[in-house]
mmCIF file of C-alpha atoms and ligand atoms in Angstrom:
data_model
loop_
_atom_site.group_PDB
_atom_site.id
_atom_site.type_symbol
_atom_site.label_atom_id
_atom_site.label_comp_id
_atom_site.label_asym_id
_atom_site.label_seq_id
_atom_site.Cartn_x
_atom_site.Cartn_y
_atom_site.Cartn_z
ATOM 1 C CA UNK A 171 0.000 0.000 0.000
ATOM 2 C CA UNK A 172 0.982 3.370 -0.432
ATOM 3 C CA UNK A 173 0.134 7.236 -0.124
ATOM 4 C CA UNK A 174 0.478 9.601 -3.466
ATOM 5 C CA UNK A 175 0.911 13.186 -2.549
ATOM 6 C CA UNK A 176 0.540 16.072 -5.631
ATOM 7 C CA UNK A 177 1.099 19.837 -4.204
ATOM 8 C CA UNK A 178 1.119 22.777 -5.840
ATOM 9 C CA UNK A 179 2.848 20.955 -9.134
ATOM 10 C CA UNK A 180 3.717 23.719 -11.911
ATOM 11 C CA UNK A 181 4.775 22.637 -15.304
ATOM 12 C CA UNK A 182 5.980 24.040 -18.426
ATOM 13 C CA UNK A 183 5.637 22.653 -21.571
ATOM 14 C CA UNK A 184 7.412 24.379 -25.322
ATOM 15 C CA UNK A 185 8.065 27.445 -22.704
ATOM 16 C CA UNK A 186 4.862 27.811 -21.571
ATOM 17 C CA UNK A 187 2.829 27.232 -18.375
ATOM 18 C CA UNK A 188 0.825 24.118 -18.801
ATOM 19 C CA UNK A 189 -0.282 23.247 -15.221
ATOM 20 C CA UNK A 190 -0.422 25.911 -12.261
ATOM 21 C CA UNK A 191 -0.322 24.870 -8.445
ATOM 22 C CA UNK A 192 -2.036 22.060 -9.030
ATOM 23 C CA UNK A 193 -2.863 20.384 -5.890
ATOM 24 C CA UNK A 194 -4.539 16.979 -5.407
ATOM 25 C CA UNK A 195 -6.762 15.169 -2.222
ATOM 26 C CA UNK A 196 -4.359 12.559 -0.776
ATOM 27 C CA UNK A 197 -4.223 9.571 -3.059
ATOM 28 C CA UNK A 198 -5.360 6.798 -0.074
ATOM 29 C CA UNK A 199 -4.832 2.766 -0.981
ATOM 30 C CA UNK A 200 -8.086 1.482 -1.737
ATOM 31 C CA UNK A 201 -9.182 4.982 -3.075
ATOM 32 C CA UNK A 202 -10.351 6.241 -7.020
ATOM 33 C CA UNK A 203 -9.878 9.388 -8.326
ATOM 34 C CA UNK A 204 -11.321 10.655 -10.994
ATOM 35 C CA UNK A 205 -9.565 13.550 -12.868
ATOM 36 C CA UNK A 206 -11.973 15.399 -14.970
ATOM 37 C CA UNK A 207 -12.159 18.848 -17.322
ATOM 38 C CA UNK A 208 -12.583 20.375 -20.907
ATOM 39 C CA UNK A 209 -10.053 19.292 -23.974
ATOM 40 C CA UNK A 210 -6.546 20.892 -23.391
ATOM 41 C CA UNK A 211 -7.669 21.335 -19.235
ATOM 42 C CA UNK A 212 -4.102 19.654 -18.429
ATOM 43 C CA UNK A 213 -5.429 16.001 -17.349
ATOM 44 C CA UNK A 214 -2.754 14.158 -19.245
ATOM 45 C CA UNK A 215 -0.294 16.610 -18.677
ATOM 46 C CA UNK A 216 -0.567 15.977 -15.233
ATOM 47 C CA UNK A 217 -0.510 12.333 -15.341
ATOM 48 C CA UNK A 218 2.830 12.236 -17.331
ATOM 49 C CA UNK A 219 3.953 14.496 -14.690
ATOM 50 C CA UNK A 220 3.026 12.068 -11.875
ATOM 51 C CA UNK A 221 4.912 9.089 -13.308
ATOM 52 C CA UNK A 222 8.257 11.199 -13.576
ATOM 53 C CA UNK A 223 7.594 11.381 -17.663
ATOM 54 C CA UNK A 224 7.915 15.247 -17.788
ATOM 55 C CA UNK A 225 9.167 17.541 -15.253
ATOM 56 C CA UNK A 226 7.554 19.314 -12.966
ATOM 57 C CA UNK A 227 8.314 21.181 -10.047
ATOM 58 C CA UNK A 228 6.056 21.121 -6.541
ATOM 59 C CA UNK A 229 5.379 18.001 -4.465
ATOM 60 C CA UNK A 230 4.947 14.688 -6.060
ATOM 61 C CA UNK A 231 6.051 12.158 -3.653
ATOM 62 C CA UNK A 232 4.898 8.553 -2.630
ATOM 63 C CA UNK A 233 5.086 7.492 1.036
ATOM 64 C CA UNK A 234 7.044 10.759 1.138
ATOM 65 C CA UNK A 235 9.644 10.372 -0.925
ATOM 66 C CA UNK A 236 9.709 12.153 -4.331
ATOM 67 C CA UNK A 237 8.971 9.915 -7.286
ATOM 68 C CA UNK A 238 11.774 11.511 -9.060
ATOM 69 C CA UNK A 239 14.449 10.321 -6.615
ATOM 70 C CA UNK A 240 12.995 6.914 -6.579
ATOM 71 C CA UNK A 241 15.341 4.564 -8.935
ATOM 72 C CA UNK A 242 13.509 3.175 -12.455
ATOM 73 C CA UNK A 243 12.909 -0.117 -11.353
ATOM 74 C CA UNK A 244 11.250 0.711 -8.343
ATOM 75 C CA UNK A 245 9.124 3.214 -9.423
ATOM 76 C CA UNK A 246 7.710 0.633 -12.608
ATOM 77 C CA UNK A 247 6.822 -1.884 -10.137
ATOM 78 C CA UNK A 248 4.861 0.734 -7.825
ATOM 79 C CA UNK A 249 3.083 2.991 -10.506
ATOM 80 C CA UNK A 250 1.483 1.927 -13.709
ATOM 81 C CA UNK A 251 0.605 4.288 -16.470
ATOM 82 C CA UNK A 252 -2.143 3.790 -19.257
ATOM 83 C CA UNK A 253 -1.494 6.593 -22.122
ATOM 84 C CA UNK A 254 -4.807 7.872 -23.446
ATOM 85 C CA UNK A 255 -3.995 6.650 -27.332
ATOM 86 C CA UNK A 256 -4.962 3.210 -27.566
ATOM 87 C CA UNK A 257 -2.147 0.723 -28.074
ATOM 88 C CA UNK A 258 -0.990 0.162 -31.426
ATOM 89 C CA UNK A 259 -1.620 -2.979 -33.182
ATOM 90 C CA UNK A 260 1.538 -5.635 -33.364
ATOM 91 C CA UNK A 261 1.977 -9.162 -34.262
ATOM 92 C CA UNK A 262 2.264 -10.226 -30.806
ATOM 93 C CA UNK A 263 -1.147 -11.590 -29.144
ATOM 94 C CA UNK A 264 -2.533 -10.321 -25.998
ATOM 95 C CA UNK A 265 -0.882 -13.042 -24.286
ATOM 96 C CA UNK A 266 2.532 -12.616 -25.295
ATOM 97 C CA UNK A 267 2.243 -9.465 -24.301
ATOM 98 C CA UNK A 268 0.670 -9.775 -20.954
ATOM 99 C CA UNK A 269 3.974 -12.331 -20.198
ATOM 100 C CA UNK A 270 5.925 -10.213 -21.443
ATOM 101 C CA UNK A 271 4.684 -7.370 -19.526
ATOM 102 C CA UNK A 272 4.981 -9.236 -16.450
ATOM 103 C CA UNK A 273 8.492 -10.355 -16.868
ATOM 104 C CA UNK A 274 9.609 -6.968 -17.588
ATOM 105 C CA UNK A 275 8.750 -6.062 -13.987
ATOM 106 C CA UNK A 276 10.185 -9.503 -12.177
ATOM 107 C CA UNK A 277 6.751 -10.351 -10.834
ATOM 108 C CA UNK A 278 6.777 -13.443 -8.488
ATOM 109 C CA UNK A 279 4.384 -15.005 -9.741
ATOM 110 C CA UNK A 280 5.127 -18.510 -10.986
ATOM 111 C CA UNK A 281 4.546 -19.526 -14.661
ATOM 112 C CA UNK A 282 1.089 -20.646 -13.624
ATOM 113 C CA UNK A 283 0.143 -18.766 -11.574
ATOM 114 C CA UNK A 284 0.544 -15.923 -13.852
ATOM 115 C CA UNK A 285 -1.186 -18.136 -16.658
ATOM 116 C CA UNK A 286 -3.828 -18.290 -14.279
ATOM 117 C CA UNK A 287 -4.041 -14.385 -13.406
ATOM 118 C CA UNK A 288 -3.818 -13.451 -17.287
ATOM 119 C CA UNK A 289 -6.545 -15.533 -17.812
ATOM 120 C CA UNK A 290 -8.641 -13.994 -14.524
ATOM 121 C CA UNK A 291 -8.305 -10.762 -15.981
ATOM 122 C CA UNK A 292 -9.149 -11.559 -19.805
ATOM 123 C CA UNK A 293 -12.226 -13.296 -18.739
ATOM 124 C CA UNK A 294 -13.226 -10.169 -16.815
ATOM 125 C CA UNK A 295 -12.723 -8.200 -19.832
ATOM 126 C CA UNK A 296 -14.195 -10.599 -22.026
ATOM 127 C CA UNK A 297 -10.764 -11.088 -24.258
ATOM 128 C CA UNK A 298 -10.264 -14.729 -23.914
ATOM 129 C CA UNK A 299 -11.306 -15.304 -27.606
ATOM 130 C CA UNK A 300 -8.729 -12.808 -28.580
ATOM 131 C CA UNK A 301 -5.646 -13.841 -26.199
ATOM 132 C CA UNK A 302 -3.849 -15.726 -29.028
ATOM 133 C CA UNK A 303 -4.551 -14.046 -32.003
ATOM 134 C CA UNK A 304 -2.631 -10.716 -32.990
ATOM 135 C CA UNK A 305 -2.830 -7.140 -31.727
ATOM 136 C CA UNK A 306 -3.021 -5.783 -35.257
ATOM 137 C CA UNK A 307 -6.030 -8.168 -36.068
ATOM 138 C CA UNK A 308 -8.162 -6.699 -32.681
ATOM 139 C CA UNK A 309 -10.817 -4.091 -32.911
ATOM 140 C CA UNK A 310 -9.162 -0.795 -30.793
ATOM 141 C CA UNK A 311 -11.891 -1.512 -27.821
ATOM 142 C CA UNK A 312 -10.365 -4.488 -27.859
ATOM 143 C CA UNK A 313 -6.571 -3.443 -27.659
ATOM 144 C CA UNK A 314 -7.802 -0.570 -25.272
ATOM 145 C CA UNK A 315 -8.988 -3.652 -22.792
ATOM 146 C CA UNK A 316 -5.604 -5.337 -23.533
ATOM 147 C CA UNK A 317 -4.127 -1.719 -22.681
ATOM 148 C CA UNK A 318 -5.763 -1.824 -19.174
ATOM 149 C CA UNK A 319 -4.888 -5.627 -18.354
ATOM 150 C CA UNK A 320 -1.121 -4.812 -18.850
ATOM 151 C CA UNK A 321 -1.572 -1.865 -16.580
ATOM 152 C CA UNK A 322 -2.531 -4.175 -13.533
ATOM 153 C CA UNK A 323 -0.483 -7.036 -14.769
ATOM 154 C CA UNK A 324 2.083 -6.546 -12.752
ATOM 155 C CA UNK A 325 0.014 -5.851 -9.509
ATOM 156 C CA UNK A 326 1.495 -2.171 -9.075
ATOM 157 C CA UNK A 327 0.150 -0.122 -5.886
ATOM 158 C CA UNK A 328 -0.522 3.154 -7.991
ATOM 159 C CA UNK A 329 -2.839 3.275 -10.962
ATOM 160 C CA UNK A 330 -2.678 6.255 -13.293
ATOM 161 C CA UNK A 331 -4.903 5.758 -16.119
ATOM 162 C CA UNK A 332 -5.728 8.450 -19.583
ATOM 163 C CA UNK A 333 -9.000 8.107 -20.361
ATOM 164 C CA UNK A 334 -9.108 4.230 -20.155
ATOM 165 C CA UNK A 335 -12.665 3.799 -21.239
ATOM 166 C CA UNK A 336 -12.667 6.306 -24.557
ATOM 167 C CA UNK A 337 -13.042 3.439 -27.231
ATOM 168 C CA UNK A 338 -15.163 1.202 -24.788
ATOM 169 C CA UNK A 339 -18.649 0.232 -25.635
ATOM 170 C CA UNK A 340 -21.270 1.144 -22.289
ATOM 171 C CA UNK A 341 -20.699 -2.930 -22.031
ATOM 172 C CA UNK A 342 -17.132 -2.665 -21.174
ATOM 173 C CA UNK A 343 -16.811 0.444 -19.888
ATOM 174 C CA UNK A 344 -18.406 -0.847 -16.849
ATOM 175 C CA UNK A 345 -16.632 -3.596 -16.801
ATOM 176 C CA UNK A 346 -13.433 -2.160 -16.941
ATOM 177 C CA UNK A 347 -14.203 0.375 -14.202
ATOM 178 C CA UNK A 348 -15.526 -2.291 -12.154
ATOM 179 C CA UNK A 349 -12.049 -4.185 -12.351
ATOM 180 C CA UNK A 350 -10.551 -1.182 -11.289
ATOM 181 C CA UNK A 351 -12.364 -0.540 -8.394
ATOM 182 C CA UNK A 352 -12.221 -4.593 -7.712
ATOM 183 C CA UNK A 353 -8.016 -4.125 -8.032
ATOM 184 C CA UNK A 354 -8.049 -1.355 -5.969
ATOM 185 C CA UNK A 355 -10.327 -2.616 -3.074
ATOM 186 C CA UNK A 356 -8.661 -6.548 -3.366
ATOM 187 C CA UNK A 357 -5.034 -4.798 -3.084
ATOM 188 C CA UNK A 358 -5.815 -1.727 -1.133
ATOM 189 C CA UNK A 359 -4.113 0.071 -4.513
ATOM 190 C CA UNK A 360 -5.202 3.949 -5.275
ATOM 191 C CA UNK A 361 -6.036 5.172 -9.115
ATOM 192 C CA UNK A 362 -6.230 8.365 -10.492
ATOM 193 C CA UNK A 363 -8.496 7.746 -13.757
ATOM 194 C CA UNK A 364 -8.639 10.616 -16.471
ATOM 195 C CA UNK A 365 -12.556 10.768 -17.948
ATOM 196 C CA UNK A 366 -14.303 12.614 -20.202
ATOM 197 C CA UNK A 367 -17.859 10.770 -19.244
ATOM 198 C CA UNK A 368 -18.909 12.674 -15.872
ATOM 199 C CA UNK A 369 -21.314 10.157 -15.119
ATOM 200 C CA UNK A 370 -18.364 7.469 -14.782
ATOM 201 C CA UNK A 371 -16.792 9.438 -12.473
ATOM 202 C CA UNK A 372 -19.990 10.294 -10.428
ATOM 203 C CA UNK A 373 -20.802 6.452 -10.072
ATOM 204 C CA UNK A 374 -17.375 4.993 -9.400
ATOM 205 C CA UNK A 375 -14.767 7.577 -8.180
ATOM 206 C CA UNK A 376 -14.360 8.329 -4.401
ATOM 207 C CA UNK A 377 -12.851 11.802 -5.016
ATOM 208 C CA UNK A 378 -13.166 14.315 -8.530
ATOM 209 C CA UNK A 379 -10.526 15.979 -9.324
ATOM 210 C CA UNK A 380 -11.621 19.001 -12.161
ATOM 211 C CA UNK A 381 -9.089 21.107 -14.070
ATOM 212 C CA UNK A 382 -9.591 24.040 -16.426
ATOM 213 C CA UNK A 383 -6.876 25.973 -17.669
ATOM 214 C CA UNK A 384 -4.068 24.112 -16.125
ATOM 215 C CA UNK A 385 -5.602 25.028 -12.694
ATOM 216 C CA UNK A 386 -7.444 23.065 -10.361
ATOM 217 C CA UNK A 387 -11.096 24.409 -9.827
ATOM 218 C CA UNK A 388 -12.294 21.748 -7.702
ATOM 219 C CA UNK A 389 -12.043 18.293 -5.468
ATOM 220 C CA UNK A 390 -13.811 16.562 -3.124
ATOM 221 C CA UNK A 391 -16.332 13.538 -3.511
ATOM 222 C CA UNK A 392 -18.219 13.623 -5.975
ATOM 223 C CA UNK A 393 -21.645 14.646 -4.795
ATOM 224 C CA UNK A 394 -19.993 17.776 -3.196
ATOM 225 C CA UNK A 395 -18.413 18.981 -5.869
ATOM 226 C CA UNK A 396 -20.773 18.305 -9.229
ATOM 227 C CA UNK A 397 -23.038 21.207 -9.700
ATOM 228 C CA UNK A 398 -24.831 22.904 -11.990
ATOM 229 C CA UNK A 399 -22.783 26.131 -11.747
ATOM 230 C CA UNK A 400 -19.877 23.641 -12.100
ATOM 231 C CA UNK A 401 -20.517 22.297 -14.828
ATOM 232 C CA UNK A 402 -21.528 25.590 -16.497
ATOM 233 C CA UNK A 403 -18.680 26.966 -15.354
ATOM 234 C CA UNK A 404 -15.871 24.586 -16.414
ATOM 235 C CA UNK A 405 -17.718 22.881 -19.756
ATOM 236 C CA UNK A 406 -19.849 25.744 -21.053
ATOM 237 C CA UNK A 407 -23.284 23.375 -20.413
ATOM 238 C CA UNK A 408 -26.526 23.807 -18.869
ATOM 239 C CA UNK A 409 -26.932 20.833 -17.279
ATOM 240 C CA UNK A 410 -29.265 19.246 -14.258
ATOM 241 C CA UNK A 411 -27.747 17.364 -10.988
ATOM 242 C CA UNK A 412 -30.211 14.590 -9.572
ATOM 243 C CA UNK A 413 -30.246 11.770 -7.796
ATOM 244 C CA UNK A 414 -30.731 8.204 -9.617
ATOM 245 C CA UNK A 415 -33.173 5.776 -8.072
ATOM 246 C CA UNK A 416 -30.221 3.731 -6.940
ATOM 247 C CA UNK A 417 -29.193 6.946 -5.447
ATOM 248 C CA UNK A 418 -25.932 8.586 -7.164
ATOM 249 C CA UNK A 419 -25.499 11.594 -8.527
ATOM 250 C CA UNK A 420 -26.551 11.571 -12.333
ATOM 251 C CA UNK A 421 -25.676 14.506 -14.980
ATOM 252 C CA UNK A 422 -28.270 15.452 -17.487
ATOM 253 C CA UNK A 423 -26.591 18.070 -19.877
ATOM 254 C CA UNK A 424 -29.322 20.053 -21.630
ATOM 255 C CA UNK A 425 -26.967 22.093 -24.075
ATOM 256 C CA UNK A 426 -23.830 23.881 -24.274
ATOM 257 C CA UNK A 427 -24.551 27.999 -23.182
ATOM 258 C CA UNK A 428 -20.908 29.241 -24.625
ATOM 259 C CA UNK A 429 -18.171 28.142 -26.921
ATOM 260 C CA UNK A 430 -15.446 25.871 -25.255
ATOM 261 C CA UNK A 431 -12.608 27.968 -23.580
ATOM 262 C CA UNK A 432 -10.137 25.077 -22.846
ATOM 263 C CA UNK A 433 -7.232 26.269 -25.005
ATOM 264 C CA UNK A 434 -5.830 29.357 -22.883
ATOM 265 C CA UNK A 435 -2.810 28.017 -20.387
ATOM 266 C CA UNK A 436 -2.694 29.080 -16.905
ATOM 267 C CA UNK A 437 -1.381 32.850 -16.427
HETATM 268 N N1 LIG B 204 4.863 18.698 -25.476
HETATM 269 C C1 LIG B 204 4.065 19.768 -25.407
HETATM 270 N N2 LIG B 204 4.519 20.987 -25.747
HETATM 271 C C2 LIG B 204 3.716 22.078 -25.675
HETATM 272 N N3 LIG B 204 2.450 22.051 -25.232
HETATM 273 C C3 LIG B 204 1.956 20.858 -24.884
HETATM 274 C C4 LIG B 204 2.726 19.662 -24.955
HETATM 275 N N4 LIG B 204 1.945 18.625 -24.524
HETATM 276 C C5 LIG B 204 0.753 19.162 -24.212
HETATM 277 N N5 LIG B 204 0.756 20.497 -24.425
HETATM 278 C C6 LIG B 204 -0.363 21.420 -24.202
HETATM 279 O O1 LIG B 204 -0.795 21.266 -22.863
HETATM 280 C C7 LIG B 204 -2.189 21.560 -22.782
HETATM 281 C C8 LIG B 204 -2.855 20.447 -21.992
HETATM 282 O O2 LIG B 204 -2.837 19.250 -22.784
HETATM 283 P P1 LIG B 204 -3.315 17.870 -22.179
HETATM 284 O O3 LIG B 204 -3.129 16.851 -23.235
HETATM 285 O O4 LIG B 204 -2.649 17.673 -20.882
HETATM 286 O O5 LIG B 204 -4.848 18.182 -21.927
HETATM 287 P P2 LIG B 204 -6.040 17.159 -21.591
HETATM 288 O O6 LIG B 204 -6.822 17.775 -20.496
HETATM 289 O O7 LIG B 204 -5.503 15.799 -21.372
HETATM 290 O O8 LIG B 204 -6.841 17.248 -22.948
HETATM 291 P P3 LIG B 204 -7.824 16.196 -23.717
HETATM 292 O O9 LIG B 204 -9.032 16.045 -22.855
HETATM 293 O O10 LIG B 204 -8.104 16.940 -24.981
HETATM 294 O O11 LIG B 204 -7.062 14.923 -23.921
HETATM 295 C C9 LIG B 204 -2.690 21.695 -24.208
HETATM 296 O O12 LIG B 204 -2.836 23.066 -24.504
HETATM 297 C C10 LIG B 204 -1.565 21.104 -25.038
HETATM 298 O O13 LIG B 204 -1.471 21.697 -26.312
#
């Protein structure tokens, strides 16, 4: 288990300021949190950041220690990143890759027993018809699926996932979530889960995260924070807030009241 801390993290990007004092809630084991906000907002940007891929300055640390000072192989076996493209086709098959995947990062697992957790997670994500044939033959829901498998492959403590669920059918994009939140309840792991669809992260994410403009506007769980004023606010939409019969939060957007404003960087 272990505690992700983001403070006040600036970052510049082609000489300009991308994200500004961006600050999240403590990422907790066990806990999801959703990161949401326009086009251009700064959601992957600040991903990339967290795994050490760009650099940034401000606080991002795990179990108090800065990610940046913690050696290669440590840090791939503790955080997992899922880009937001979905993964290119190849000639190797889901399986191959989900082996090889898991040998890169010297899990002990034996040779069956990571047979048998390859084959746990396919059948969760309904790829066991496609485990032996080739990435380049697999529709790109598909190979998104395959995406998120190798990102828990390895059984890493910190999820940080780009828009996981962007080429997923309403099918699997519950399913996938619901692995997620399965992986991070069975190993007390925390995610931070980039999404466009604000009615995913309403249903499944413990805290919201929203960005505009490189900044953060707002966090807290998700039934504080999700308003109409909001959502006018950061989107440009008129939208309702109310309360499903199973009793989350549920958006209804009505219509967008201005043009998007998601290009200008923080100032
Ligand atoms: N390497 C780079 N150099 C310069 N600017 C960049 C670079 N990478 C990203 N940006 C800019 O950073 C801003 C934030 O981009 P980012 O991809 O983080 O947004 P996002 O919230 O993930 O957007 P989307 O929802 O459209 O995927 C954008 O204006 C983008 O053009």
């Amino acid at each position: 288990m272990a505690v992700m801390t983001v403070r006040d993290v600036d970052v510049r990007l082609g000489g300009r300021p991308i994200l500004s004092q961006v600050s999240l809630p403590p990422l907790q084991p066990g806990r999801l949190t959703a990161l949401i906000g326009p086009n251009a907002a700064g959601k992957s940007t600040l991903l990339r950041a967290l795994i050490g891929a760009i650099p940034a300055r401000g606080t991002i640390a795990i179990d108090g220690t800065e990610v940046r000072n913690i050696d290669r192989h440590t840090r791939r076996g503790l955080l997992s990143y899922m880009p937001q493209a979905v993964p290119q086709g190849s000639s190797l098959s889901p399986y191959e890759l989900a082996r090889s995947y898991a040998r890169a990062t010297e899990l002990a697992l034996s040779s069956p027993d990571l047979d048998r957790r390859i084959a746990e997670l396919f059948s969760m994500l309904g790829l066991m018809d496609d485990a032996h044939r080739p990435m380049q033959v697999l529709s790109g829901g598909k190979r998104q699926l395959v995406g998120l498998c190798l990102t828990v492959i390895h059984q890493p403590a910190i999820l940080l996932l780009d828009e996981p669920t962007s080429a997923l059918d309403l099918h699997w994009q519950l399913a996938a979530i619901s692995m997620v939140r399965g992986y991070l309840d069975r190993n007390g792991a925390t995610a931070v889960m980039a999404l466009h669809d604000v009615n995913l992260a309403l249903r499944f994410s413990d805290e919201i995260a929203v960005l505009k403009h490189g900044r953060l506007v707002a966090a807290g769980a998700p039934a504080d924070i999700v308003s109409p004023d909001l959502i006018a606010e950061v989107y440009g939409v008129a939208a309702r807030v109310e309360t499903c019969s199973a009793g989350f939060p549920v958006l209804l957007a009505d219509r967008p009241t201005s043009t998007a404003t998601s290009t200008a960087s923080p100032g």
